[in-house]
Coordinates of C-alpha atoms and ligand atoms in Angstrom, one line a residue:
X1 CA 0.0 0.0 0.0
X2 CA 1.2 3.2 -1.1
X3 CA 1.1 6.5 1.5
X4 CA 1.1 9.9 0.3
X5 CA 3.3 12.1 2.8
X6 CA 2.1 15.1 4.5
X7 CA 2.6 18.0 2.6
X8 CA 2.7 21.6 4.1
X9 CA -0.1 23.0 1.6
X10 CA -3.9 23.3 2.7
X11 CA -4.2 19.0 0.4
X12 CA -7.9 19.3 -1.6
X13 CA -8.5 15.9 -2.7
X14 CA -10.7 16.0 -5.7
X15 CA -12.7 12.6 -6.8
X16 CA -13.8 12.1 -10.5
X17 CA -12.7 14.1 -14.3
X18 CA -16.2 15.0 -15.0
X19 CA -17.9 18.1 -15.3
X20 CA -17.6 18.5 -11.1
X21 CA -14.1 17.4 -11.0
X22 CA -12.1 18.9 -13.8
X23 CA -14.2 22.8 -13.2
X24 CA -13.9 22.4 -9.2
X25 CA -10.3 21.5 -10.0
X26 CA -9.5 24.1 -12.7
X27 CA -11.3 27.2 -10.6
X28 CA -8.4 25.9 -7.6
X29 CA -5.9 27.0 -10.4
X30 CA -4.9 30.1 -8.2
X31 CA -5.5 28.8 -4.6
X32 CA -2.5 28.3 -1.9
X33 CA -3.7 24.4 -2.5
X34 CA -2.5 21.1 -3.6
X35 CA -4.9 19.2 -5.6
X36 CA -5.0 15.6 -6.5
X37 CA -7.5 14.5 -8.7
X38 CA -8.2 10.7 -8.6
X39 CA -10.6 9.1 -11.1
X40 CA -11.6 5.9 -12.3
X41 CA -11.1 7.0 -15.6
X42 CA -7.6 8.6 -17.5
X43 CA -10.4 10.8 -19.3
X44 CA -12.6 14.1 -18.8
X45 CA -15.9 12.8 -20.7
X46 CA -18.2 14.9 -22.5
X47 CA -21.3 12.5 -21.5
X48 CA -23.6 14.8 -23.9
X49 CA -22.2 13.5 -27.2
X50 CA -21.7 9.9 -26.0
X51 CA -24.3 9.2 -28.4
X52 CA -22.6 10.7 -31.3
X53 CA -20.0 8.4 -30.3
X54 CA -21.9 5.4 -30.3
X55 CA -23.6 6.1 -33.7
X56 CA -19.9 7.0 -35.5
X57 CA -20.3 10.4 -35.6
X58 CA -17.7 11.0 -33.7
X59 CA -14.5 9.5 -32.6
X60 CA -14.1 9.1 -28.6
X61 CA -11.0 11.0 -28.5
X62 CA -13.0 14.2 -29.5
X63 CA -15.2 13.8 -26.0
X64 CA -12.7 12.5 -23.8
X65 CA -9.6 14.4 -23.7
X66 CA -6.6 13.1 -21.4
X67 CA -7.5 14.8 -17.9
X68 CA -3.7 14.8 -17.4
X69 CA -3.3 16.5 -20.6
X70 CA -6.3 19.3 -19.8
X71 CA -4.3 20.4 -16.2
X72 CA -0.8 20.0 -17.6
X73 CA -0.2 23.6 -17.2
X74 CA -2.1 23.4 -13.6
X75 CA 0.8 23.4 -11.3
X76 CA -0.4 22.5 -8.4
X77 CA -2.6 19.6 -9.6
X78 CA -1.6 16.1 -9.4
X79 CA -3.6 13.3 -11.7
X80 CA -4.1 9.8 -10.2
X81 CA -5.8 7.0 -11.9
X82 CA -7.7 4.9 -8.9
X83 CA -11.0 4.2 -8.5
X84 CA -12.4 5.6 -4.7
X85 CA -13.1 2.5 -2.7
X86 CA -13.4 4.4 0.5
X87 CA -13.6 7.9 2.1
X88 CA -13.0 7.8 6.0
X89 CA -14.6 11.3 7.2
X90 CA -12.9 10.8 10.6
X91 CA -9.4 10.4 9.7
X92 CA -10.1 12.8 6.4
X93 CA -8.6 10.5 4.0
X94 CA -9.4 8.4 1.2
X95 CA -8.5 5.2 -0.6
X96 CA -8.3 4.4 -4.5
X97 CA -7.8 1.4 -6.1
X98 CA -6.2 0.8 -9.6
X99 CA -5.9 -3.5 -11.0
X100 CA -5.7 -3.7 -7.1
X101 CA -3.0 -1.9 -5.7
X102 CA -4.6 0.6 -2.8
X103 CA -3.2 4.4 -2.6
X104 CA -4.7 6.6 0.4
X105 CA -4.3 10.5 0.6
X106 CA -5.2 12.2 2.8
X107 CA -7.0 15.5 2.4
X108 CA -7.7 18.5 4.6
X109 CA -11.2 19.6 1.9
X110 CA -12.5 16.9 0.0
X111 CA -14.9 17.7 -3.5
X112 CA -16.8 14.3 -4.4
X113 CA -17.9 14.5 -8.0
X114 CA -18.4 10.8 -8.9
X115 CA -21.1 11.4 -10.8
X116 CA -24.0 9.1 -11.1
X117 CA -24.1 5.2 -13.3
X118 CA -27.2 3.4 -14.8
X119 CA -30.3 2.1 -13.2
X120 CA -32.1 -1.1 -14.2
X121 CA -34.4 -0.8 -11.2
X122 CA -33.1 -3.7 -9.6
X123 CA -32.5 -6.0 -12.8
X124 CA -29.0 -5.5 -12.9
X125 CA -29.0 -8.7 -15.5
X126 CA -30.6 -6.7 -18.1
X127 CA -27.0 -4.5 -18.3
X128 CA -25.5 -7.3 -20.8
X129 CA -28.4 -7.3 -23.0
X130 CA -28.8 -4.3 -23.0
X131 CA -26.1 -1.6 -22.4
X132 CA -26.6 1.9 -21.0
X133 CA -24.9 5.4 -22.5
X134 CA -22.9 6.1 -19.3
X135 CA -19.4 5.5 -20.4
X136 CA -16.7 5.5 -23.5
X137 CA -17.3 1.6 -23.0
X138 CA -21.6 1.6 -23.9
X139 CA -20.3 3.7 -26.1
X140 CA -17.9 1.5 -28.3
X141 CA -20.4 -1.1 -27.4
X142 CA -23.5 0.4 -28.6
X143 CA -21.6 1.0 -31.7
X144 CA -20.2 -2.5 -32.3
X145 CA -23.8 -3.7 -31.8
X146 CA -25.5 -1.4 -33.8
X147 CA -23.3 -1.5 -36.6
X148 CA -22.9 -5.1 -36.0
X149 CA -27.0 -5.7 -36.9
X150 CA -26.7 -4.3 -40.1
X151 CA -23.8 -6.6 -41.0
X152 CA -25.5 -10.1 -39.4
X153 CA -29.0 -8.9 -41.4
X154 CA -26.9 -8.7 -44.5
X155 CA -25.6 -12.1 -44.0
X156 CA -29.1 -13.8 -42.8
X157 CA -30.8 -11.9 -45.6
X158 CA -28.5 -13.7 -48.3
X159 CA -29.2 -17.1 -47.1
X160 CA -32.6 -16.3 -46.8
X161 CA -33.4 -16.2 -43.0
X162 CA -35.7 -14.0 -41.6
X163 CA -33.5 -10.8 -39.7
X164 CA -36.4 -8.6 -38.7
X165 CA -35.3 -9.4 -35.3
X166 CA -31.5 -7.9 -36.7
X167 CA -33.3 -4.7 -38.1
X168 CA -35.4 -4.2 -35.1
X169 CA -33.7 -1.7 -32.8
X170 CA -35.1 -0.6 -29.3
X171 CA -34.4 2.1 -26.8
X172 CA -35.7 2.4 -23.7
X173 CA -36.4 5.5 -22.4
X174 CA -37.8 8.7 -23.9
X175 CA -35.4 11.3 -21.8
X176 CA -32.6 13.1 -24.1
X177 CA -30.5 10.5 -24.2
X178 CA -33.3 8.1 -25.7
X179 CA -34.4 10.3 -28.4
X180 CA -31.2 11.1 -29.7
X181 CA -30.2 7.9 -29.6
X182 CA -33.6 6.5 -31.7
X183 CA -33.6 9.7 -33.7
X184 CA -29.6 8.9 -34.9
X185 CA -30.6 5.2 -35.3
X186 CA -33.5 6.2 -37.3
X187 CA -31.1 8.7 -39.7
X188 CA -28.1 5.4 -40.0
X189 CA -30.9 3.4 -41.0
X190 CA -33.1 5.9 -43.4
X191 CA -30.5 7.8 -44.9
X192 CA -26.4 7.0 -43.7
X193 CA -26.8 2.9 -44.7
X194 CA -29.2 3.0 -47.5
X195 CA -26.4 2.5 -50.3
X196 CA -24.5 0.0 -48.3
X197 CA -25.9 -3.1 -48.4
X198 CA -26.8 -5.0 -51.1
X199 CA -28.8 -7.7 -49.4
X200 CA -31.3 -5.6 -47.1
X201 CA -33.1 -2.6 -47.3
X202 CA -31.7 -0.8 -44.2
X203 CA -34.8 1.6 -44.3
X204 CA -37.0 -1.3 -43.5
X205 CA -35.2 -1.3 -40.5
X206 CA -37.8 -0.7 -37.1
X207 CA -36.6 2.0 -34.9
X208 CA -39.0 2.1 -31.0
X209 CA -38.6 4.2 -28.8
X210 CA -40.4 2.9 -25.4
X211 CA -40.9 4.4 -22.2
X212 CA -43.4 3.9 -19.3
X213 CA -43.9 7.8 -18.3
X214 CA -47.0 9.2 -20.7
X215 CA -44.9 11.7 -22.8
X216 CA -41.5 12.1 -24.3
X217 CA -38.7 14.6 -22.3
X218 CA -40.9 15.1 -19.3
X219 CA -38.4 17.9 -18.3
X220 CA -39.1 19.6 -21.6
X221 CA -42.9 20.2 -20.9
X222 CA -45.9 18.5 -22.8
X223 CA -45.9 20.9 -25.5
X224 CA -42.2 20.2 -26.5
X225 CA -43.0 16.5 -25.8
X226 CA -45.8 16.6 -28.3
X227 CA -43.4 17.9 -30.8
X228 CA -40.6 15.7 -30.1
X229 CA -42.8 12.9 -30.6
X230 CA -44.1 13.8 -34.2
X231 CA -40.9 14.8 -35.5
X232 CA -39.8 11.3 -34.2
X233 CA -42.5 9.4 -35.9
X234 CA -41.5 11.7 -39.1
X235 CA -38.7 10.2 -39.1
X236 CA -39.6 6.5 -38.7
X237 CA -39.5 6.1 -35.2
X238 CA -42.3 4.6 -33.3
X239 CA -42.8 5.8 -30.3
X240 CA -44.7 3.6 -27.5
X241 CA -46.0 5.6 -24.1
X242 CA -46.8 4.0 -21.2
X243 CA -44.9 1.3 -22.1
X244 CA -42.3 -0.7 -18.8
X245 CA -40.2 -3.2 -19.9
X246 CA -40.6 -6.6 -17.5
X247 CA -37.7 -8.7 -19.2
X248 CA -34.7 -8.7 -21.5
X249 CA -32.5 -11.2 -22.6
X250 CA -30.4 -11.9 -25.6
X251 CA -32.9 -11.7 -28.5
X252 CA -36.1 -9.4 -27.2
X253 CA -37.7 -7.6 -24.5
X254 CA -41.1 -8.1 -22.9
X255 CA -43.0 -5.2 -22.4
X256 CA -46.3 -4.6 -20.1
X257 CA -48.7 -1.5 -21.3
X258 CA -50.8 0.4 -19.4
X259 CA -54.0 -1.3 -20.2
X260 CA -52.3 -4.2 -18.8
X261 CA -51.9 -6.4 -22.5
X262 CA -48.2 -7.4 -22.8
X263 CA -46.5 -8.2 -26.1
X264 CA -42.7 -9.0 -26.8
X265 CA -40.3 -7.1 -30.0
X266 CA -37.8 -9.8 -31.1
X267 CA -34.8 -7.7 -31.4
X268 CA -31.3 -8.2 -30.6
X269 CA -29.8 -4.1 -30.1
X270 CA -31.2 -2.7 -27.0
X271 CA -30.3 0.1 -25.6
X272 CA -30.9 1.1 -21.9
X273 CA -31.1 5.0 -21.5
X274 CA -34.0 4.7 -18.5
X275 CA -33.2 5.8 -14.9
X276 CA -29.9 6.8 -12.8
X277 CA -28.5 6.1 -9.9
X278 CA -25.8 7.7 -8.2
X279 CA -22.0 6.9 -7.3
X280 CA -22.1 3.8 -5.0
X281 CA -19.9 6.5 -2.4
X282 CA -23.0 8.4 -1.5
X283 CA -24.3 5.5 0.3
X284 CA -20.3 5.6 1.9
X285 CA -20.8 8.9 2.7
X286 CA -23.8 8.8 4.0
X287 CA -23.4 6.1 6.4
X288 CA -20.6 7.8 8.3
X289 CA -22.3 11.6 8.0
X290 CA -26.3 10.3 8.6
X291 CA -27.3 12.6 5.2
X292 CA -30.0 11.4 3.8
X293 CA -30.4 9.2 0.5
X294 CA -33.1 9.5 -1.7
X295 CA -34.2 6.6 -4.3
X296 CA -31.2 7.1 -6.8
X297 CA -29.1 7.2 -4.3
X298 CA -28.6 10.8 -4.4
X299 CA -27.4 12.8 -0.8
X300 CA -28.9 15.3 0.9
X301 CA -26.4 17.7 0.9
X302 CA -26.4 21.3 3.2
X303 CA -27.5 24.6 0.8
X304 CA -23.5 25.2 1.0
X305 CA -22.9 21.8 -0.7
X306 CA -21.1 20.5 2.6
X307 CA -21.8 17.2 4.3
X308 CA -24.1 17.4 7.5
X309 CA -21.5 17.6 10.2
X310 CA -18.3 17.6 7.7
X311 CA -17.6 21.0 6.6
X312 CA -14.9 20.2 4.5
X313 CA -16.2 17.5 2.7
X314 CA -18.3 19.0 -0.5
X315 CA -20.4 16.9 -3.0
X316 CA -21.6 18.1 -6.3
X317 CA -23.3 17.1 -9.5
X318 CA -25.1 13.9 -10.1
X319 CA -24.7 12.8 -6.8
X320 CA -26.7 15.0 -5.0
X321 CA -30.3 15.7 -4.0
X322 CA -31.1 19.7 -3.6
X323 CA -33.7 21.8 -4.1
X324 CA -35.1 19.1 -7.0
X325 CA -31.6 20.5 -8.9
X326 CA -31.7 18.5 -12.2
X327 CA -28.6 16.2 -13.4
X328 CA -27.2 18.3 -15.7
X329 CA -23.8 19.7 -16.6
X330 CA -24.4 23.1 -15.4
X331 CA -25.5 22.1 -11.7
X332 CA -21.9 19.6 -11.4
X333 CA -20.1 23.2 -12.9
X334 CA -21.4 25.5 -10.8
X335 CA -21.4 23.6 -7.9
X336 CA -17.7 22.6 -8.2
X337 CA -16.7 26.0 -8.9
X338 CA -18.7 27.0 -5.6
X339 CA -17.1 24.6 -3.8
X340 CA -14.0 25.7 -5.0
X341 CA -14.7 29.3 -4.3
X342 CA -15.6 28.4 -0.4
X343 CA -12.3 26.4 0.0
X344 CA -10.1 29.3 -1.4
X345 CA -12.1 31.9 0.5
X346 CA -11.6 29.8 4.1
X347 CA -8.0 29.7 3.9
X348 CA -7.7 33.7 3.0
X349 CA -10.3 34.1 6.0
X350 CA -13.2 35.5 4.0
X351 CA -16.7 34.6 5.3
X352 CA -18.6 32.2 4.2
X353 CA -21.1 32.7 0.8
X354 CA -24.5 32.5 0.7
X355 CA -25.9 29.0 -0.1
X356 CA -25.4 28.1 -3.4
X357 CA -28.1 29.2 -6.4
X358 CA -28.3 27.2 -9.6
X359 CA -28.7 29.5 -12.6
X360 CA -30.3 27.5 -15.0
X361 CA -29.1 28.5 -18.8
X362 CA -31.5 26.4 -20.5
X363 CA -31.9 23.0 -22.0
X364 CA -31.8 21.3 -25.2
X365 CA -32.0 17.8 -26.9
X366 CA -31.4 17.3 -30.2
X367 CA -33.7 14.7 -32.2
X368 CA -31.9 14.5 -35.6
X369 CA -30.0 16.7 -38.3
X370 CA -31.9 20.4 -38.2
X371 CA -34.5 19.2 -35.5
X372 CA -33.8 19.8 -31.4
X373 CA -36.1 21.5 -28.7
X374 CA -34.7 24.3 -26.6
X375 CA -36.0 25.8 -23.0
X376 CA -33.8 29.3 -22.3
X377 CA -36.0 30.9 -19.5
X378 CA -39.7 31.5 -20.6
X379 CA -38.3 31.0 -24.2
X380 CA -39.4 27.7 -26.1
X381 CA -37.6 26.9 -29.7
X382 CA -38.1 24.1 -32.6
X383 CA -36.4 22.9 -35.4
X384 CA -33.4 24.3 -36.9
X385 CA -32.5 27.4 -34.8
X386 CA -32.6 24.7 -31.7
X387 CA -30.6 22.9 -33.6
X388 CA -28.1 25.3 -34.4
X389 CA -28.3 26.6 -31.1
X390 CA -27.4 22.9 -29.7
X391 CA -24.1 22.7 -31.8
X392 CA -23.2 26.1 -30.8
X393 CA -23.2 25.3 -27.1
X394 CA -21.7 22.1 -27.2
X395 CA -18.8 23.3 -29.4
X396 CA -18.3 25.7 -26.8
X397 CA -18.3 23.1 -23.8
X398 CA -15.9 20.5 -26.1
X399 CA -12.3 20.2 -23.9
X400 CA -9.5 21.6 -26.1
X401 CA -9.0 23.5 -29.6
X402 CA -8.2 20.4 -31.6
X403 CA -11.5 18.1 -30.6
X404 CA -13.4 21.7 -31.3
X405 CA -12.1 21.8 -34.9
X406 CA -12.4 17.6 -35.5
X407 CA -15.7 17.9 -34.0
X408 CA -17.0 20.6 -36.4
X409 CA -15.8 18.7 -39.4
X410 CA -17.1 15.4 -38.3
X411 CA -20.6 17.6 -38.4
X412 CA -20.1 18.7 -41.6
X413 CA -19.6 15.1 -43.1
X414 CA -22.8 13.8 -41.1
X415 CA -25.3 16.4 -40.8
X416 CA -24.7 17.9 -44.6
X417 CA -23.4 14.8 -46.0
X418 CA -24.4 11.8 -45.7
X419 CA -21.5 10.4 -44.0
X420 CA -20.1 8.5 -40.7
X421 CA -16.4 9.0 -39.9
X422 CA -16.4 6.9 -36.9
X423 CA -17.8 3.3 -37.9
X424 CA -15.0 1.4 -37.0
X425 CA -15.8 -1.3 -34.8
X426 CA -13.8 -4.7 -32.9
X427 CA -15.3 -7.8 -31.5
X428 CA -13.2 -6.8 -28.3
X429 CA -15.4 -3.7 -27.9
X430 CA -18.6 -5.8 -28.5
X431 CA -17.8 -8.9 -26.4
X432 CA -14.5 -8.0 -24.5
X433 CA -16.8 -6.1 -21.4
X434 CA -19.3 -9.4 -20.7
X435 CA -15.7 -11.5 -20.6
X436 CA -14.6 -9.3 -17.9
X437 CA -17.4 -9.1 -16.0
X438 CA -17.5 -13.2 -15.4
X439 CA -14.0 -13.0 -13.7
X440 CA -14.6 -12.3 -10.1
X441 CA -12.0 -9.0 -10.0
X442 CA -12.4 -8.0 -13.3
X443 CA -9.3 -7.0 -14.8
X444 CA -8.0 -7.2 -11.3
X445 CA -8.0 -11.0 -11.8
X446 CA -6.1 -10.6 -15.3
X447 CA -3.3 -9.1 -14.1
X448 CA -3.2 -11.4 -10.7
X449 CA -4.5 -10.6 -7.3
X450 CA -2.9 -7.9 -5.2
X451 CA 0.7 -9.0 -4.1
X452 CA 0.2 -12.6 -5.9
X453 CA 3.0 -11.5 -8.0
X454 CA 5.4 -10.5 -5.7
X455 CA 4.5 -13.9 -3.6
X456 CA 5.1 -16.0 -6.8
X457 CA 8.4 -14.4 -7.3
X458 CA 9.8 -14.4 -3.8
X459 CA 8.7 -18.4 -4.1
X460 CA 10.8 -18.8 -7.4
X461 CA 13.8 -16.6 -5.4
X462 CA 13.5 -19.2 -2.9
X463 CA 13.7 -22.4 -4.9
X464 CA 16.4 -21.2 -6.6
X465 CA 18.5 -20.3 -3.4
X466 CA 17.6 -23.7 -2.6
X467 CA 19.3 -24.9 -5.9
X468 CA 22.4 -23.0 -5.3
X469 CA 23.1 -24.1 -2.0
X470 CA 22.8 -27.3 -2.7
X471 CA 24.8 -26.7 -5.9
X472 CA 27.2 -25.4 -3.9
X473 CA 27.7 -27.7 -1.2
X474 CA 27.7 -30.8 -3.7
X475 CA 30.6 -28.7 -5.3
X476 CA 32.3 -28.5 -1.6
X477 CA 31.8 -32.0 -0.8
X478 CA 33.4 -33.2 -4.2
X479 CA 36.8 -30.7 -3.8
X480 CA 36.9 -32.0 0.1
X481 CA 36.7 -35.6 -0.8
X482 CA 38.8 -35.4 -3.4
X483 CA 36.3 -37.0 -6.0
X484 CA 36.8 -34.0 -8.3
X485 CA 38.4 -35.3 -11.1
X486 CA 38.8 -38.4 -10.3
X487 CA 36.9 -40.6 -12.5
X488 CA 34.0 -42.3 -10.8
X489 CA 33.7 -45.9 -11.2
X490 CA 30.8 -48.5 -11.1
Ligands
FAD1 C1 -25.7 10.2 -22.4 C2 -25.8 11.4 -21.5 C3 -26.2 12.6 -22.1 C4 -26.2 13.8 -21.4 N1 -26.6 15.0 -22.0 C5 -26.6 16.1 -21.3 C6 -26.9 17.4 -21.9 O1 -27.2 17.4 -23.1 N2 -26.8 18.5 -21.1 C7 -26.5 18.5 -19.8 O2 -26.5 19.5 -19.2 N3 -26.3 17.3 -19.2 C8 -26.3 16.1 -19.9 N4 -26.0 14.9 -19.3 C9 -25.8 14.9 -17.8 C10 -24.4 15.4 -17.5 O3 -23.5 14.7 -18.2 C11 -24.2 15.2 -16.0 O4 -25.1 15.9 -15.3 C12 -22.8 15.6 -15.6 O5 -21.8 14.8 -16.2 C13 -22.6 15.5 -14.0 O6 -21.3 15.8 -13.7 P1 -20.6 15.1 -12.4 O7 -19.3 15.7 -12.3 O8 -21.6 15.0 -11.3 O9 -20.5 13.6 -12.9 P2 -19.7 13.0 -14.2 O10 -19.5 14.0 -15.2 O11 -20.4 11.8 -14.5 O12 -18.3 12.6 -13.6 C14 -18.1 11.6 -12.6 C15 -16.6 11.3 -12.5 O13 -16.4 10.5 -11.4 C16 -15.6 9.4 -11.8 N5 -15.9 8.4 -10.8 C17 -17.1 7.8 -10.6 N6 -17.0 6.9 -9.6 C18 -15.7 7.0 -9.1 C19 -15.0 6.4 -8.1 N7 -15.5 5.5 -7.3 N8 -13.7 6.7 -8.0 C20 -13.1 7.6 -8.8 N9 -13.7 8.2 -9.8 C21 -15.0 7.9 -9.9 C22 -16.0 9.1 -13.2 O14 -15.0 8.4 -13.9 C23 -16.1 10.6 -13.7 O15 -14.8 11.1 -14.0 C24 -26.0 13.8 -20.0 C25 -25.6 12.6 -19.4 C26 -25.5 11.4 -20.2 C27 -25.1 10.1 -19.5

């Protein structure tokens, strides 16, 4: 186990590289601090445009710059890779784990921005049928899968089989995620693919998009919903309300309507984009602080973002339950740089601020090429000027020049022509993530259990000493006795 020493600087341990961890970090850039960030992750993701990765828009590099590389010129910033296993609030320290080898540090204000995972409601199982859009990994998974349809219909479709089930794809959950998801699914199929294949007709392919609540983006308001959900159907998608999904497995999902019926779509791409629940160290945190935890495991959290009790512990983003604050980018930003603010103002002696305010700049999902909905204050927009609105923003929010200037181009190719830069696909990234997840450890068991290495190797050293000694007493015993050289007999 590896100990950080103590250092004479006011130590801010950061944990995660998302949109918390990297702006709470970056507004320390002036402070009298040292900052480690540790993350589970080598990356700052752009979770926004995960989509666009999974439907080869764009490549992950352009949403998930090196955080190392992003704080280079942050002096007093140091990166670790580790995921946070443990946060001791008495002792103030906390304990990461990389292929199982433990590092603590210890901190003297701690920012948790781990962000929040999937939910399957309790039916975990359904996660290798059908993968979420929470990581690079769904990503380069969704994309294998997807693409991967069109390729195994091809081949079933020249032998004759049926592949409906190959062109059927479904995603669950009508949030932003879900309808740009379908709505890109729906453009591959209708208008990216249609020259490609000589044995199907990818624009018979059957796009639904199913959720259980009664409208599309709830968030968005019914009026937007209603919008969303024609421009959806305009473009091929079929849309099922009040639809819950009961099962999944490898080649369908059941589904149970609200006027009870039930019917099952034969299709093998699922995608999950239904329901969230935060970092597993909310619970952590909670159990040592007695804050609250709502349903997705989100913490109550003071109005000054600080732990009941724990003043210099602050938790931001996804993982917290405030004021009904909304899991967005903007509320992990401004909460970080809050948080950031308080620390820096403690050690210069300023007084506290006043509990932290979300401004909310607006909203926006996207449904397809020249179609998104927008919400800026009392303002409601449609169509193309959300649209272009939508790219605006997010090129602004894109980490670094270079994946600004790929990114635009990459949106040229696809949104006025017809192309997809980013199809490539391996049967690692399809398959590679269910392997791991049978071993016990994960990767952990790959590369041997902690210290199994060193125990293996101290077992050879000691064998061979063994051999030597005996070697050399053999040696000893022949010089002594005379018997070297002399020719044994018999
Ligand atoms: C597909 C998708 C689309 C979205 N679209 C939008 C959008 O259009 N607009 C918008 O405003 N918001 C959008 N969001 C929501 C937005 O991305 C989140 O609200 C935001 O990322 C929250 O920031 P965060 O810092 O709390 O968590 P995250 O950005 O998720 O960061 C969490 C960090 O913690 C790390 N981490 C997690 N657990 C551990 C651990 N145990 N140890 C170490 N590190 C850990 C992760 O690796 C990551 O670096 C979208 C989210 C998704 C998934």
């Amino acid at each position: 186990m590896q100990t950080e020493t103590t250092q004479q600087r006011h130590r801010v341990v950061v944990v995660g590289s998302g949109f918390g961890g990297l702006f709470g970090t970056k507004a320390l850039r002036r402070a009298d601090v040292d900052v480690t960030m540790v993350a589970k992750t080598t990356h700052h993701l752009f979770q926004p445009l995960l989509y666009q990765v999974a439907t080869g828009i764009l490549s992950q590099g352009e949403i998930a710059p090196p955080t190392r590389e992003v704080l280079s010129s942050q002096d007093n910033v140091q990166v670790l890779l580790g995921e946070v296993t443990g946060i001791d609030l008495e002792r103030q320290v906390v304990t990461s784990t990389v292929l199982g080898r433990d590092t603590t540090l210890p901190y003297d204000s701690l920012i948790v921005a781990a962000g929040a995972g999937q939910s399957y409601f309790g039916n975990d199982h359904f996660a290798e049928y059908a993968p979420g859009m929470k990581s690079i990994d769904d990503a380069l998974e969704l994309r294998g899968r997807i693409f991967g349809a069109f390729e195994m219909a091809e081949l079933g479709a020249k032998r004759g089989d049926n592949v409906d089930h190959l062109l059927t794809f479904v995603v669950v959950g009508a949030g932003p995620t879900g309808v740009e998801m379908a709505g890109q699914i729906a453009e591959l199929a209708h208008r990216t693919l249609k020259r490609d294949f000589r044995a199907i007709n990818t624009r018979t392919a059957r796009v639904v998009l199913l959720d259980a609540a009664p409208q599309v983006l709830p968030p968005f308001g019914a009026k937007l919903g209603a919008w969303t959900s024609r421009e959806l159907e305009k473009l091929g998608v079929e849309v099922q309300l009040g639809a819950m999904v009961t099962d999944v497995d490898e080649r369908g999902l059941e589904i149970k309507y609200k006027d009870g019926h039930t019917e099952r779509i034969n299709t093998v791409t699922k995608i999950w984009a239904a329901g969230v629940q935060a970092s597993p160290l909310g619970k952590t945190l909670a159990e040592q602080s007695g804050a609250p935890l709502d349903r997705a495991g989100r913490i109550g959290v003071n109005p000054d973002l600080t732990l009941p009790g724990h003043p210099e512990v602050f938790v931001v983003g996804d993982m917290i339950a405030l004021d009904n604050l909304p899991g967005v980018a903007q509320v992990a930003i401004q909460g970080a740089k809050y948080a950031a603010k308080e620390i820096e103002g403690r050690l210069k002696g300023k007084p506290a601020q006043a509990p932290f305010k979300y401004h909310d700049k607006g909203s926006m999902a996207i449904i397809s090429r020249f179609r998104a909905v927008a919400m800026v204050g009392k303002l409601r927009l449609t169509g193309v000027i959300a649209w272009l609105m939508w790219l605006a923003v997010h090129l602004v929010y894109i980490t670094g020049f270079k994946n600004r200037v790929t990114a635009v181009l990459h949106w040229f190719i696809s949104f006025l022509g017809r192309g997809r830069s980013e199809r490539t696909t391996t049967e690692q990234q399809i398959f590679a993530r269910s392997a791991l997840a049978r071993l016990k450890h994960g990767a952990t068991d790959l590369v041997s259990a902690p210290g199994a290495y060193d125990a293996a190797r101290e077992l050879v050293e000691e064998s061979r000493r063994h051999e030597l000694e005996m070697q050399a007493l053999e040696e000893a015993r022949l010089t002594d006795s005379g018997a070297r050289g002399v020719k044994q007999s018999g």
